[in-house]
Amino acid sequence: MEFGLREFVELRKLIYAKSGIHLGDEKVYFLKRRVEKRMEKLGIEDPEEYLSYLRFFDRQGRELQELIEEVAVNETYFFREFPQLQAFAEHCLPDVLERKKKGLLNTRLRLLSAGCSTGEEAYTLAIILREMVEGVDSLLAKIVAVDIDRKALDRALLGIYDTRSIRDVPRVYLERYFDNLGNGTNRVKNTLRDLVTFKQVNLADRDEVLSLGISSFDFIFCRNVLIYFSDEIRRKVVENFYLMLQPGGYIFLGHSESLSRISTAFALRRMGGYLVYQKPENADASSPLREAGVQ
C-alpha cells in the first residue's frame, strides 16, 4: 500500500497529540520520507501496518518518539541571528543585572533555551555570559536547555561541532572556549559546559515545562520553535513562559515569529535597535493568566 492522504492525516494526529508539532497539508512528502525511513528500520513494508504498530504495539511510545525526532528540524549554529544576541548582551542583560543589584530580583541569573536542538544556542549564551558578566560561574548563573529530541540532546552533551556550526564564532572565542580536535571539529570547554544543563522536555506538556520553575527565569529564548506548533499549542506554550518569567524578564523569538496574535501580556520594547518582548515589571506572577492579560 502506498503512503497516501489518509495515512498522513492519521500520523499527523499522533505526532500532534504527543509533541504539539503541527504538520500542514504541504508536508505530505516530508512526512512520507521520514516514515519510510522508520519502516525500513523496523522491517515494515506497509504504511497501514506501521500505523497499527504505533497504535497497538508501541506501548511505551518509543517508536513514536523516534518518528518525532525524525520530524523535528534541527537547523542551528553558533551566534545565529546575531543582532538579537547583541541586543540581549548589551542592553537586556545589563538591565536585568542592574535590577538584581538593587535587590529587585532573585540573585541567581537563569536562562531558558527552549527547543535547544544540538546545543549551539545554549553554548552561545554561555559564551555571552562569560564575556559580559564578571566572575560568573554555575552558582551565579544557569542556562537550562531543553528539547524533545533525545538524539539532539545527546549531541549537545557531547559538545563537538563541525566547521559549519562554528562558522560565525569569532576567532578569539574559538581559542578561548573550544578545543580543536582536528578534522574540522571543535569541542566546547568545561567553562561553557559548567553553565548549561540539558533536559528532555516536551514544550507541549504543561507539567513538564512548569516543572522547570515558576517565576524563576530572567530570559527565555524560544527562537524558530513556535512556527512548528498549532495556534492552540502556541498559546499554551506562551502562557507557560509568562508564568516562568520573573517580572521584567525577557522572551526572545525567531525573526519571523511574533507574540502579537498570541498574547497581550508582554510589552514590546526596543532595545539597542531590536524589538524584544518583556514581562511587565509590576506583573504579579501568582495572578491567574486571565488577569495578566493572556488571551
PDB file of N, CA, C and O in Angstrom, residues 9 12 26 31 36 47 61 72 74 77 103-104 109 114 119 147 155 169 173 176 190 224 239 258 277:
ATOM      1  N   VAL A   9      -2.783  11.908   7.445  1.00  0.00           N
ATOM      2  CA  VAL A   9      -3.667  12.533   8.440  1.00  0.00           C
ATOM      3  C   VAL A   9      -3.602  11.798   9.773  1.00  0.00           C
ATOM      4  O   VAL A   9      -3.527  12.422  10.842  1.00  0.00           O
ATOM      5  N   ARG A  12      -0.206  12.406  11.366  1.00  0.00           N
ATOM      6  CA  ARG A  12      -0.152  13.791  11.819  1.00  0.00           C
ATOM      7  C   ARG A  12      -0.859  13.958  13.155  1.00  0.00           C
ATOM      8  O   ARG A  12      -0.387  14.685  14.035  1.00  0.00           O
ATOM      9  N   GLU A  26       0.916  20.579   3.218  1.00  0.00           N
ATOM     10  CA  GLU A  26       2.027  20.589   2.265  1.00  0.00           C
ATOM     11  C   GLU A  26       3.175  19.686   2.702  1.00  0.00           C
ATOM     12  O   GLU A  26       4.151  19.496   1.963  1.00  0.00           O
ATOM     13  N   LEU A  31       6.757  14.061   5.450  1.00  0.00           N
ATOM     14  CA  LEU A  31       6.480  13.005   6.421  1.00  0.00           C
ATOM     15  C   LEU A  31       6.659  11.626   5.790  1.00  0.00           C
ATOM     16  O   LEU A  31       7.161  10.700   6.447  1.00  0.00           O
ATOM     17  N   GLU A  36       9.034   6.318   5.829  1.00  0.00           N
ATOM     18  CA  GLU A  36       9.703   5.241   5.094  1.00  0.00           C
ATOM     19  C   GLU A  36      11.028   4.859   5.745  1.00  0.00           C
ATOM     20  O   GLU A  36      11.398   3.675   5.771  1.00  0.00           O
ATOM     21  N   PRO A  47       2.476   1.007   5.057  1.00  0.00           N
ATOM     22  CA  PRO A  47       2.210   2.139   5.957  1.00  0.00           C
ATOM     23  C   PRO A  47       1.083   1.854   6.950  1.00  0.00           C
ATOM     24  O   PRO A  47       1.118   2.316   8.085  1.00  0.00           O
ATOM     25  N   GLY A  61       5.677   4.162  23.695  1.00  0.00           N
ATOM     26  CA  GLY A  61       5.798   5.361  22.876  1.00  0.00           C
ATOM     27  C   GLY A  61       7.184   5.588  22.307  1.00  0.00           C
ATOM     28  O   GLY A  61       7.498   6.693  21.844  1.00  0.00           O
ATOM     29  N   ALA A  72      11.392  16.482  13.729  1.00  0.00           N
ATOM     30  CA  ALA A  72      11.899  17.718  14.327  1.00  0.00           C
ATOM     31  C   ALA A  72      13.033  18.288  13.473  1.00  0.00           C
ATOM     32  O   ALA A  72      13.921  17.569  13.032  1.00  0.00           O
ATOM     33  N   ASN A  74      16.354  20.455  13.108  1.00  0.00           N
ATOM     34  CA  ASN A  74      17.462  20.844  13.981  1.00  0.00           C
ATOM     35  C   ASN A  74      18.468  21.749  13.264  1.00  0.00           C
ATOM     36  O   ASN A  74      19.662  21.545  13.314  1.00  0.00           O
ATOM     37  N   TYR A  77      23.094  26.994  14.528  1.00  0.00           N
ATOM     38  CA  TYR A  77      24.539  27.202  14.545  1.00  0.00           C
ATOM     39  C   TYR A  77      24.854  28.278  15.578  1.00  0.00           C
ATOM     40  O   TYR A  77      23.958  28.994  16.056  1.00  0.00           O
ATOM     41  N   GLY A 103      18.353  44.450  44.370  1.00  0.00           N
ATOM     42  CA  GLY A 103      17.541  43.549  45.180  1.00  0.00           C
ATOM     43  C   GLY A 103      16.125  43.386  44.685  1.00  0.00           C
ATOM     44  O   GLY A 103      15.250  42.917  45.425  1.00  0.00           O
ATOM     45  N   LEU A 104      15.871  43.757  43.422  1.00  0.00           N
ATOM     46  CA  LEU A 104      14.523  43.686  42.888  1.00  0.00           C
ATOM     47  C   LEU A 104      14.194  42.315  42.291  1.00  0.00           C
ATOM     48  O   LEU A 104      13.035  42.030  42.006  1.00  0.00           O
ATOM     49  N   LEU A 109      21.073  34.289  38.133  1.00  0.00           N
ATOM     50  CA  LEU A 109      20.647  34.539  36.761  1.00  0.00           C
ATOM     51  C   LEU A 109      20.271  33.213  36.117  1.00  0.00           C
ATOM     52  O   LEU A 109      21.046  32.258  36.132  1.00  0.00           O
ATOM     53  N   ALA A 114      14.767  27.124  24.939  1.00  0.00           N
ATOM     54  CA  ALA A 114      13.674  26.202  24.649  1.00  0.00           C
ATOM     55  C   ALA A 114      13.748  25.762  23.192  1.00  0.00           C
ATOM     56  O   ALA A 114      13.789  26.589  22.280  1.00  0.00           O
ATOM     57  N   GLY A 119      22.404  22.181  20.816  1.00  0.00           N
ATOM     58  CA  GLY A 119      23.119  22.920  21.855  1.00  0.00           C
ATOM     59  C   GLY A 119      23.843  24.186  21.454  1.00  0.00           C
ATOM     60  O   GLY A 119      24.372  24.892  22.317  1.00  0.00           O
ATOM     61  N   ASP A 147      14.821  20.216  24.985  1.00  0.00           N
ATOM     62  CA  ASP A 147      14.352  19.821  23.656  1.00  0.00           C
ATOM     63  C   ASP A 147      13.637  18.480  23.787  1.00  0.00           C
ATOM     64  O   ASP A 147      13.884  17.727  24.736  1.00  0.00           O
ATOM     65  N   ARG A 155      23.891  14.876  21.299  1.00  0.00           N
ATOM     66  CA  ARG A 155      24.926  15.615  20.578  1.00  0.00           C
ATOM     67  C   ARG A 155      25.304  16.886  21.324  1.00  0.00           C
ATOM     68  O   ARG A 155      26.472  17.287  21.363  1.00  0.00           O
ATOM     69  N   VAL A 169      31.584  31.994  14.782  1.00  0.00           N
ATOM     70  CA  VAL A 169      32.232  32.218  16.076  1.00  0.00           C
ATOM     71  C   VAL A 169      33.522  33.013  15.855  1.00  0.00           C
ATOM     72  O   VAL A 169      34.388  32.585  15.090  1.00  0.00           O
ATOM     73  N   TYR A 173      37.058  33.779  20.382  1.00  0.00           N
ATOM     74  CA  TYR A 173      36.197  32.893  21.170  1.00  0.00           C
ATOM     75  C   TYR A 173      36.500  31.428  20.883  1.00  0.00           C
ATOM     76  O   TYR A 173      36.396  30.578  21.779  1.00  0.00           O
ATOM     77  N   ARG A 176      39.375  30.624  22.993  1.00  0.00           N
ATOM     78  CA  ARG A 176      39.103  30.734  24.424  1.00  0.00           C
ATOM     79  C   ARG A 176      38.153  29.654  24.941  1.00  0.00           C
ATOM     80  O   ARG A 176      38.280  29.199  26.081  1.00  0.00           O
ATOM     81  N   ASN A 190      34.963  23.096  29.344  1.00  0.00           N
ATOM     82  CA  ASN A 190      34.160  22.985  30.556  1.00  0.00           C
ATOM     83  C   ASN A 190      33.694  24.331  31.080  1.00  0.00           C
ATOM     84  O   ASN A 190      32.716  24.403  31.832  1.00  0.00           O
ATOM     85  N   ASN A 224      12.469  30.306  16.570  1.00  0.00           N
ATOM     86  CA  ASN A 224      12.143  29.416  15.445  1.00  0.00           C
ATOM     87  C   ASN A 224      11.612  28.064  15.915  1.00  0.00           C
ATOM     88  O   ASN A 224      11.935  27.022  15.335  1.00  0.00           O
ATOM     89  N   GLU A 239       1.703  30.978  27.412  1.00  0.00           N
ATOM     90  CA  GLU A 239       1.144  31.123  28.760  1.00  0.00           C
ATOM     91  C   GLU A 239       2.109  30.563  29.796  1.00  0.00           C
ATOM     92  O   GLU A 239       2.341  31.165  30.854  1.00  0.00           O
ATOM     93  N   SER A 258       6.097  36.168  16.123  1.00  0.00           N
ATOM     94  CA  SER A 258       5.553  37.320  16.837  1.00  0.00           C
ATOM     95  C   SER A 258       4.581  36.856  17.915  1.00  0.00           C
ATOM     96  O   SER A 258       3.921  35.819  17.767  1.00  0.00           O
ATOM     97  N   TYR A 277      10.423  41.232  23.629  1.00  0.00           N
ATOM     98  CA  TYR A 277       9.229  41.163  24.474  1.00  0.00           C
ATOM     99  C   TYR A 277       9.649  41.059  25.938  1.00  0.00           C
ATOM    100  O   TYR A 277      10.552  40.301  26.281  1.00  0.00           O
TER     101      TYR A 277
END
